[in-house]
Short mmCIF file of C-alpha atoms and ligand atoms in Angstrom, two decimals:
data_model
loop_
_atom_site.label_atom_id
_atom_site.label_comp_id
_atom_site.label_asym_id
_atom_site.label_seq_id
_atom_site.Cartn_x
_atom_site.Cartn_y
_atom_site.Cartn_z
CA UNK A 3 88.33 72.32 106.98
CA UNK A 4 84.49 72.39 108.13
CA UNK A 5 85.85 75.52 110.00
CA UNK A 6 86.57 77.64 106.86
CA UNK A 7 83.77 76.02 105.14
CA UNK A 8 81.79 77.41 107.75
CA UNK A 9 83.39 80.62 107.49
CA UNK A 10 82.92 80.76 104.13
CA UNK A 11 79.71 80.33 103.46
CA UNK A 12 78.41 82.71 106.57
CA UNK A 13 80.74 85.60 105.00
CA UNK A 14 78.45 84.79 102.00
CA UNK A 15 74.81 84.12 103.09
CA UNK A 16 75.00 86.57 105.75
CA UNK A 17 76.59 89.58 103.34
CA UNK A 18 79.56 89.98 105.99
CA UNK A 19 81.99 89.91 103.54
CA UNK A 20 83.92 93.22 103.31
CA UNK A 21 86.87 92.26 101.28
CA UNK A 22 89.42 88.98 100.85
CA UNK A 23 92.52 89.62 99.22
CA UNK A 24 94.19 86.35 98.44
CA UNK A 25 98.62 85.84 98.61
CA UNK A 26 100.67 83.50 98.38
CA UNK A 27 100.95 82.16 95.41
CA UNK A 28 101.11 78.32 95.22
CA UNK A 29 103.46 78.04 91.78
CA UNK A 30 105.63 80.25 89.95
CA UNK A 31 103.64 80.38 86.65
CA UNK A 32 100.81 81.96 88.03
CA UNK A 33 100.21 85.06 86.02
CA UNK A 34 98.82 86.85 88.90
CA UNK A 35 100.27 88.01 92.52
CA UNK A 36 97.38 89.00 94.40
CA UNK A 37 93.47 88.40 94.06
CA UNK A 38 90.95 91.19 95.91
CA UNK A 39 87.65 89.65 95.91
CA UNK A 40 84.89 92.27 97.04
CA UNK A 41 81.41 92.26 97.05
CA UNK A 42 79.48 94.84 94.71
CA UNK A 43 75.99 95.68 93.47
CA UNK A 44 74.66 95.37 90.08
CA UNK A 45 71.90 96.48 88.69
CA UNK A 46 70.63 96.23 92.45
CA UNK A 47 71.48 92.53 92.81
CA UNK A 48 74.01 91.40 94.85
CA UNK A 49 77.30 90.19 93.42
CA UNK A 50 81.54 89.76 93.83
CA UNK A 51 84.19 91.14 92.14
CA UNK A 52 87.67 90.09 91.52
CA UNK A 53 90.35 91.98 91.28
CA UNK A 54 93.89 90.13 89.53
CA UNK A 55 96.68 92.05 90.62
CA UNK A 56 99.80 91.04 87.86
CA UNK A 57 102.91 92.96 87.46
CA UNK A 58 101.36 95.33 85.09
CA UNK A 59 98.17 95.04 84.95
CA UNK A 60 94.74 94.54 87.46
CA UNK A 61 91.86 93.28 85.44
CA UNK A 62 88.11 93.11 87.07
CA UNK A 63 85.84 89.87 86.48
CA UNK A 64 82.17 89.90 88.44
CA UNK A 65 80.93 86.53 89.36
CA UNK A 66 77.69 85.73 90.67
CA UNK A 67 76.87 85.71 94.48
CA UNK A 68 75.66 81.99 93.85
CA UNK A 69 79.35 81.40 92.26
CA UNK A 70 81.31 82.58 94.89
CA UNK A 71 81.83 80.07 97.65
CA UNK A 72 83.01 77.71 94.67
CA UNK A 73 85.37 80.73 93.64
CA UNK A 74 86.94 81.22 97.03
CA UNK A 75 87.40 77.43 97.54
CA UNK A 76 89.52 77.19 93.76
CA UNK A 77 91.94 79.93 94.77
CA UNK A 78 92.35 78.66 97.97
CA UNK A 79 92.78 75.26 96.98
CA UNK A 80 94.52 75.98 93.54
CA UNK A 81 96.48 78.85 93.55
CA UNK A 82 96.74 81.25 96.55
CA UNK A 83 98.49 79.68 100.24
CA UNK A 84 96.74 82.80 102.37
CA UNK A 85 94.05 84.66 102.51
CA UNK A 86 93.02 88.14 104.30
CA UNK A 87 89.47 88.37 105.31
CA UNK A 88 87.99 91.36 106.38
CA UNK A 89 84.14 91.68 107.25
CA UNK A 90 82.20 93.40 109.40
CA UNK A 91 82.14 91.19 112.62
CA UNK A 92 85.51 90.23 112.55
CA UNK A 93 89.19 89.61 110.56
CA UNK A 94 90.62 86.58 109.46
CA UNK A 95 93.63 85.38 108.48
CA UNK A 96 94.02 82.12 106.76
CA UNK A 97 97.08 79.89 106.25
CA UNK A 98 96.57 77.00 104.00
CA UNK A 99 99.56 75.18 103.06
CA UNK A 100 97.46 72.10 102.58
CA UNK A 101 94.14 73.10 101.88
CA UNK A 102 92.43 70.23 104.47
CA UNK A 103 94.81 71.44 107.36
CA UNK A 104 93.47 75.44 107.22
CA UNK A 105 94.77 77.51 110.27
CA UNK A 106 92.58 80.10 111.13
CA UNK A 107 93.33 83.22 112.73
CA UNK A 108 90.75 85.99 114.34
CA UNK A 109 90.85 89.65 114.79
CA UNK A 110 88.11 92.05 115.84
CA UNK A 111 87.03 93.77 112.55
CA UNK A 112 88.92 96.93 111.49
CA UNK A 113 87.10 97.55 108.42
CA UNK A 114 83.58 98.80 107.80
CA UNK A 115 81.26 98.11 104.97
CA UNK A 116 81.40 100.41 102.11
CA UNK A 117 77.93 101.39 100.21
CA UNK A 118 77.27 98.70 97.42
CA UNK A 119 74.96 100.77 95.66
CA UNK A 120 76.93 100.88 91.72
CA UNK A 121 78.40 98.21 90.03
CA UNK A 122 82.22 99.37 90.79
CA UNK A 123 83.33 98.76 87.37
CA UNK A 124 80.50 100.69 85.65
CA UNK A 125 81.10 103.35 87.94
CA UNK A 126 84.12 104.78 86.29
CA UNK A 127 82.95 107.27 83.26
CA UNK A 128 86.16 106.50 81.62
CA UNK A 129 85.71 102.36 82.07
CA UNK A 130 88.80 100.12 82.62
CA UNK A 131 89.43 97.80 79.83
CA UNK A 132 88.02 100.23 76.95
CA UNK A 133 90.92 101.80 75.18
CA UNK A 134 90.74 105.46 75.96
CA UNK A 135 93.33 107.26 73.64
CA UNK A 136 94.37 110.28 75.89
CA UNK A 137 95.13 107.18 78.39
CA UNK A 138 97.27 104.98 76.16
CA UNK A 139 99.06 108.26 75.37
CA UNK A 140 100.02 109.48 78.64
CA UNK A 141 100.82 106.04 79.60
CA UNK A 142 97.90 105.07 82.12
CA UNK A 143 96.46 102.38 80.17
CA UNK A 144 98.08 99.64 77.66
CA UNK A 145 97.06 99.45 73.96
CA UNK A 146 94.06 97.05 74.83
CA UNK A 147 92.46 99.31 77.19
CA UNK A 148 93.73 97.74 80.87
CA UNK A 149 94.66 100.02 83.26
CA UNK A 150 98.42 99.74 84.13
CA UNK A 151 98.37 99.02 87.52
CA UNK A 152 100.81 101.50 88.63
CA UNK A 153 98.84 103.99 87.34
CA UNK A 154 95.36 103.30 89.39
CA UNK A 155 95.03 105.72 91.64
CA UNK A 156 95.71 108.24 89.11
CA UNK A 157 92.82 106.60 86.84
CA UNK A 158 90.68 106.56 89.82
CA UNK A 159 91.16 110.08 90.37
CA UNK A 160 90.71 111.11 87.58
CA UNK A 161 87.57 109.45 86.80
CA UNK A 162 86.31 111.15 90.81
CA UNK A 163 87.28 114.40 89.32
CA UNK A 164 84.94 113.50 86.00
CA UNK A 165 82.32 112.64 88.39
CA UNK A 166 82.09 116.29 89.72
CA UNK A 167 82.39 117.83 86.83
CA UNK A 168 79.62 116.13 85.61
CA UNK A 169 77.59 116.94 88.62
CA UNK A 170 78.70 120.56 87.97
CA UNK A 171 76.95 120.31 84.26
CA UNK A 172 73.88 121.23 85.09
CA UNK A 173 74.68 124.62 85.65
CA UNK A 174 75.88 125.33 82.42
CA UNK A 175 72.76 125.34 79.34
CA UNK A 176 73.44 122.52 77.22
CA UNK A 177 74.39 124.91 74.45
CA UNK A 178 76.37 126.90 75.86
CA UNK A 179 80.39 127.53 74.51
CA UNK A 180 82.54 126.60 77.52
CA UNK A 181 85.48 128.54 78.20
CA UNK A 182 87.31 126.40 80.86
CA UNK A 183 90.68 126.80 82.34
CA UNK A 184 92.98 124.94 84.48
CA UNK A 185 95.62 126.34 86.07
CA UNK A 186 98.72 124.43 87.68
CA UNK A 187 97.91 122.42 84.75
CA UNK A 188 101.27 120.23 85.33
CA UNK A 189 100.94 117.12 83.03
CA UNK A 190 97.68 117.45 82.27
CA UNK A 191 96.19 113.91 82.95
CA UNK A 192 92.84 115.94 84.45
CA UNK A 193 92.87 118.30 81.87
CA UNK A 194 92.84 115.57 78.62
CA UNK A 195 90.31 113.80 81.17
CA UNK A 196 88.17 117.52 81.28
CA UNK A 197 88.40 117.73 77.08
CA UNK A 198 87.73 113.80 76.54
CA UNK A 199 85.04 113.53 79.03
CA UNK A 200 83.30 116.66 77.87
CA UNK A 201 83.94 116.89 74.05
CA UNK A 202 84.35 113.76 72.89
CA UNK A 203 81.60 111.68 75.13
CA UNK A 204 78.95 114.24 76.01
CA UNK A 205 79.54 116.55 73.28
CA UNK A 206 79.75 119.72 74.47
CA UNK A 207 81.03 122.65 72.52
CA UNK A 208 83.97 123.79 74.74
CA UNK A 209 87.61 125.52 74.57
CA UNK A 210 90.14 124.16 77.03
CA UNK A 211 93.19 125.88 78.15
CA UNK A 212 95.76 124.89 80.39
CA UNK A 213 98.13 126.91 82.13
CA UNK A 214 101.95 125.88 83.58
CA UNK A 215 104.94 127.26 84.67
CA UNK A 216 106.79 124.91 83.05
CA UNK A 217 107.35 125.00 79.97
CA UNK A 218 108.73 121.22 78.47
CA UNK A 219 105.45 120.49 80.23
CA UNK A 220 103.65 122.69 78.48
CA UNK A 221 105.32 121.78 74.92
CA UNK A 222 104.88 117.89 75.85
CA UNK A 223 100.95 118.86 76.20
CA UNK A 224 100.66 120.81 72.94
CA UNK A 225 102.47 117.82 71.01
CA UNK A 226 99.62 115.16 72.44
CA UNK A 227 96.52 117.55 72.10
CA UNK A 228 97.53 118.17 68.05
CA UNK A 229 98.63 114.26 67.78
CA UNK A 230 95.26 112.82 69.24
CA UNK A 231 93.33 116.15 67.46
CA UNK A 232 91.85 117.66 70.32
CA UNK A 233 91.60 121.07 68.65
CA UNK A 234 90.40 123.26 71.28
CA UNK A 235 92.17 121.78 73.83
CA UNK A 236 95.73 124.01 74.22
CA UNK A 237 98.30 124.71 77.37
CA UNK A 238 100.05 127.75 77.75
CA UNK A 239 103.21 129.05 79.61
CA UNK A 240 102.28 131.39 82.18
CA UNK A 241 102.15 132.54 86.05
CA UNK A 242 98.54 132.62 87.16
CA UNK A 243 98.38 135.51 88.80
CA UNK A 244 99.11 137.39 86.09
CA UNK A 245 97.43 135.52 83.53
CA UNK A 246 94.80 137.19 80.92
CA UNK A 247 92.04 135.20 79.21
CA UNK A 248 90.68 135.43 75.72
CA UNK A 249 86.94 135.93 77.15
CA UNK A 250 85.44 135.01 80.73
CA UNK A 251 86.40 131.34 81.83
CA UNK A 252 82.84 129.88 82.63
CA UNK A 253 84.67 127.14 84.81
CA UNK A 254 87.97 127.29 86.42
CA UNK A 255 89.72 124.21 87.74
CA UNK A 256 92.83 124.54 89.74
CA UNK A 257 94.09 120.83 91.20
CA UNK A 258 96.78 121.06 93.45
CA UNK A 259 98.85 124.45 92.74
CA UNK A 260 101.10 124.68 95.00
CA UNK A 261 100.47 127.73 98.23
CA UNK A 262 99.02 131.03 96.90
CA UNK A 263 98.97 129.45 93.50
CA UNK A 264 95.24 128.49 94.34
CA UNK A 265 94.58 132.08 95.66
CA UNK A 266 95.68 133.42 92.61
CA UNK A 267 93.39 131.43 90.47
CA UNK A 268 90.29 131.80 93.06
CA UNK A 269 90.56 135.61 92.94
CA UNK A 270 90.85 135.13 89.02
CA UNK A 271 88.10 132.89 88.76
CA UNK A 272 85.82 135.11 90.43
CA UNK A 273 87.05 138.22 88.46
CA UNK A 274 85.81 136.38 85.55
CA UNK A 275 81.98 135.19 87.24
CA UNK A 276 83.17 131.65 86.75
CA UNK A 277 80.29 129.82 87.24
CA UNK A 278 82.02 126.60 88.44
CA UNK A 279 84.95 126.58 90.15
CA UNK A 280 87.06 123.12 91.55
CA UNK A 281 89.87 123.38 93.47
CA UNK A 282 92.25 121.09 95.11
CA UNK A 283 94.86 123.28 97.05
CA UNK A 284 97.94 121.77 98.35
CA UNK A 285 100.93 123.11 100.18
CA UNK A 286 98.75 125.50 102.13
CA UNK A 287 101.72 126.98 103.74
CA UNK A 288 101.42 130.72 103.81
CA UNK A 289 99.65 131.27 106.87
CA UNK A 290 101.83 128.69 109.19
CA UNK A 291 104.58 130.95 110.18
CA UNK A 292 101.73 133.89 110.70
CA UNK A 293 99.46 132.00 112.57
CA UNK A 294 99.58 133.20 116.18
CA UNK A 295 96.67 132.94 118.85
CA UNK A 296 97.50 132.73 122.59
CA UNK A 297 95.20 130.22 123.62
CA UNK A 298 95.69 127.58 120.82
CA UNK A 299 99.57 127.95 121.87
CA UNK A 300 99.04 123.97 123.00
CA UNK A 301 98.35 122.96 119.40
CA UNK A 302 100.36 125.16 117.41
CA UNK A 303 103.79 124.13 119.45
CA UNK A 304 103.23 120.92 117.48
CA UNK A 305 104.44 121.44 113.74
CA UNK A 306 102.42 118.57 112.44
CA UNK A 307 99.35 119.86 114.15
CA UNK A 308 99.94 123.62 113.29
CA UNK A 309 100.58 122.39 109.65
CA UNK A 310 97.35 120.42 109.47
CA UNK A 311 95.43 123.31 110.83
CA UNK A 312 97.12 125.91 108.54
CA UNK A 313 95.78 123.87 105.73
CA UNK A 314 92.24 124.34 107.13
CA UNK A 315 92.14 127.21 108.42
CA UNK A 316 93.47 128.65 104.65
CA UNK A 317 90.67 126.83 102.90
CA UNK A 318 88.12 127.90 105.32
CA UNK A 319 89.24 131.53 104.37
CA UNK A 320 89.22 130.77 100.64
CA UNK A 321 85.66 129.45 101.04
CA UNK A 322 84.20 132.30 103.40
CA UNK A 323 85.45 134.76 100.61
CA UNK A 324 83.77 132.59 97.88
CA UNK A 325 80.30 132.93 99.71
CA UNK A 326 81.01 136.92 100.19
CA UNK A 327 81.10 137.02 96.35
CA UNK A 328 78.43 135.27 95.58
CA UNK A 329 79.37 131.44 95.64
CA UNK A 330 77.80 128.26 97.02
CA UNK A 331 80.87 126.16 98.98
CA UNK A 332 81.27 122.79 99.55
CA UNK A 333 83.76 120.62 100.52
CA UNK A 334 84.37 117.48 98.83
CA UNK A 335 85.98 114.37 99.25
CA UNK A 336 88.26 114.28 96.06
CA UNK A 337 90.32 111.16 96.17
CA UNK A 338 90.57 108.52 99.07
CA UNK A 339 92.52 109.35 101.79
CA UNK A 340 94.69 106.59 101.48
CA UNK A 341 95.77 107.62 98.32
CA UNK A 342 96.90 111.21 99.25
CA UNK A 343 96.44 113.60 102.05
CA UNK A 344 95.64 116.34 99.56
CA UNK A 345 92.01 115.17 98.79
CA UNK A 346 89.74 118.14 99.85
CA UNK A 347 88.17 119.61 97.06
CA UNK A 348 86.43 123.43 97.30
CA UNK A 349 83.69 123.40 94.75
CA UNK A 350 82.18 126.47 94.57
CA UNK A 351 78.89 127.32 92.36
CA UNK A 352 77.76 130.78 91.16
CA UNK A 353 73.92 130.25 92.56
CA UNK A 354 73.68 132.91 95.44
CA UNK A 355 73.64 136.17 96.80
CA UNK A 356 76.64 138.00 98.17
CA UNK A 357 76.92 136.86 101.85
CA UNK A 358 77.37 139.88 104.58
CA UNK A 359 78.03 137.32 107.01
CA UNK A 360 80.44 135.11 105.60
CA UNK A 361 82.18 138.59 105.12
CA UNK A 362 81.82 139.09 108.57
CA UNK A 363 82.79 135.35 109.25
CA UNK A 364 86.18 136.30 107.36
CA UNK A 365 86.95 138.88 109.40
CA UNK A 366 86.88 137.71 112.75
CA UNK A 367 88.90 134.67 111.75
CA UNK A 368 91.84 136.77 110.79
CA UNK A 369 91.64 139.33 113.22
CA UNK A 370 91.58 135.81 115.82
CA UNK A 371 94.14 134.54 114.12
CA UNK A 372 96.05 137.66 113.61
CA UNK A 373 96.73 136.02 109.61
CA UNK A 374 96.92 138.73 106.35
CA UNK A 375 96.28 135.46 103.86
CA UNK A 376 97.10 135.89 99.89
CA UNK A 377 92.84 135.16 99.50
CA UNK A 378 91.90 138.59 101.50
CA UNK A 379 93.18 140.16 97.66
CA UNK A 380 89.32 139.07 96.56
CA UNK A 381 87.12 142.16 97.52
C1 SAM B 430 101.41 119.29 91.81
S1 SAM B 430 101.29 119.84 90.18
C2 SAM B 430 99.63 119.43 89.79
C3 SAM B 430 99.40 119.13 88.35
C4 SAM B 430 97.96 118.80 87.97
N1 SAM B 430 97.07 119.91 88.17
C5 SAM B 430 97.46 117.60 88.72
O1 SAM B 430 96.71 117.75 89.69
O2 SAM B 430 97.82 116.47 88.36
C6 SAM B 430 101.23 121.59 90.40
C7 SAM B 430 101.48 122.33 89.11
O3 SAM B 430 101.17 123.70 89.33
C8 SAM B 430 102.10 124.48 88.63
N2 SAM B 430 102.13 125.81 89.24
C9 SAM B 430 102.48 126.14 90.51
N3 SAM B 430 102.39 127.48 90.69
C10 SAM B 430 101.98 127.99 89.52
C11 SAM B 430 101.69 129.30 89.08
N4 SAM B 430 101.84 130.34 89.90
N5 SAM B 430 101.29 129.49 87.82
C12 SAM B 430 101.14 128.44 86.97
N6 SAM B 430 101.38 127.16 87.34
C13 SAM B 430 101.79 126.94 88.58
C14 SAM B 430 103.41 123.71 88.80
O4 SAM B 430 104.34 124.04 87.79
C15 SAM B 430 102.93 122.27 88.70
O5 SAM B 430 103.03 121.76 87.39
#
């Protein structure tokens, strides 16, 4: 027992700690499975937070650094049987059927220390536990606000994707009309998010439109933009390459259309000047079965590896053309990787000159690669 005391308190006074998650439970009635205690920073001081995992729900309580050894010893003692440690000098695991008989297990550390520096709760610009009515609608939160926890990584992603777009604000003047447009709009979660975020919390005068193939998606949208009232918010049925605006879309945001999908809006997006554009391609698959290059023969006989570098190697184009007309590039982290593998995000910002040599750039990457890619359409 003085060993996980021990333990315990160093993971505490020494700011070690890098996670617990607590399983196990010790009676049936307990109304939650799983506990994830973490350590977080607010308002600059340090602090924990806990993380009840139920059935349906996961609901967030911050306790006190001063609190927490007393914490960790209750659910050890009262309701949990095991407990995961993770920190940064080493992983634990800890058995404790009775709770003065602990059996403690060590593991070099696998996990690193994440940056404490927001209050992960406050974080989100949608919060968790406020009801959000776009949220309830679509199903992602429950009446009283809590995030349905099957739904988290969707509300986390979301709320990432809010978090660019409001970086991306300043490049717009406050007054300005926005014309924005997302194409591949599918169900829409991001684009209720775009309308919510931007109309309804920071006021912004802007007209939404999102675009789908699908039409019973498309209908579904239309009937929960005119129940909740968002009245410039509207979807449309439509390809994207052949798609016609009313006007000049000032931002265009494409998240995950599928292949050439993402071409098709890129090349429209900079027809129009967009001044913002975010894009999350997926299924970058055009170029795989082109892709040929003597000397790389060693990678590209493996299909996983030749897949993974397609995907690149297409959104390296797609970003070399954006600079030629005019764009600054970046790559972003969208979601996690552990949520999906489709998390790179090209943002690309109206702010520069033309680049000659990320013309250049383009064309000695397809001539090495001997690749004729859907993006080269963008003069
Ligand atoms: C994987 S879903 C993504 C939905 C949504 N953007 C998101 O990230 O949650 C891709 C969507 O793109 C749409 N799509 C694919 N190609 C398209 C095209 N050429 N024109 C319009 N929509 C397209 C599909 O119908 C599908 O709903």
């Amino acid at each position: 027992m003085n060993e996980l005391n021990n333990l315990i308190n160093s993971l505490i006074e020494d700011n070690t700690l890098i996670r617990m998650i607590f399983s196990g439970s010790r009676r049936k009635s307990l109304a939650y499975q799983k506990v994830v205690l973490r350590p977080v920073a607010i308002h600059g001081l340090a602090a924990y937070q806990l993380e009840y995992h139920s059935e349906k729900k996961v609901l967030h309580k911050n306790i006190e650094k001063e609190d927490c050894y007393a914490m960790i010893l209750a659910l050890l003692t009262n309701d949990f049987k095991q407990a995961n440690i993770f920190s940064t000098k080493a992983d634990y695991q800890i058995l404790v059927s009775k709770i003065d008989q602990p059996k403690l297990i060590k593991k070099p550390p696998s996990k690193q220390l994440e940056s404490l520096s927001h209050n992960q709760i406050k974080q989100y610009l949608i919060p968790d536990g406020t009801p959000c009515d776009f949220l309830i609608r679509l199903g992602v939160m429950g009446q009283e606000g809590q995030v349905l926890k099957k739904y988290y990584a969707k509300f986390r992603q979301i709320n990432k994707f809010l978090e660019i777009v409001e970086d991306s604000l300043k490049h717009f003047p406050v007054d300005k009309n926005l014309l924005i447009i997302d194409f591949g709009c599918g169900k829409a979660y991001l684009t209720f998010a775009l309308y919510y975020y931007l109309k309804l919390l920071k006021k912004r005068q802007v007209e939404i439109v999102g675009l789908d193939l699908k039409e019973d998606v498309i209908d579904f949208c239309n009937r929960v933009a005119l129940d909740l009232g968002y009245d410039s918010l509207s979807f449309k049925v439509g390809d994207i390459e052949g798609y016609e605006a009313d006007g000049k879309a000032d931002m265009v945001v494409t998240l995950h259309a599928c292949d050439t999908a993402t071409d098709f809006a890129l090349i429209k997006a900079v027809s129009w000047g967009a001044a913002v554009i975010l894009s999350v391609p997926c299924c970058q698959h055009e170029l795989f079965e082109q892709l040929s290059n003597k000397i790389n023969d060693p990678m590209l006989k493996h299909g996983l590896l030749k897949d993974r570098f397609t995907a690149i190697l297409t959104d390296t184009l797609r970003g070399l053309k954006l600079e030629e007309n005019g764009y600054e590039v970046s790559m972003v982290e969208f979601t996690s990787l552990e949520h999906t593998a489709k998390n790179i995000m090209i943002k690309a910002l109206k702010i520069k000159q033309p680049s000659a040599s990320a013309k250049e750039a383009y064309e000695s990457l397809v001539d090495f690669w001997h690749v004729v890619p859907t993006i080269g359409q963008l003069k």
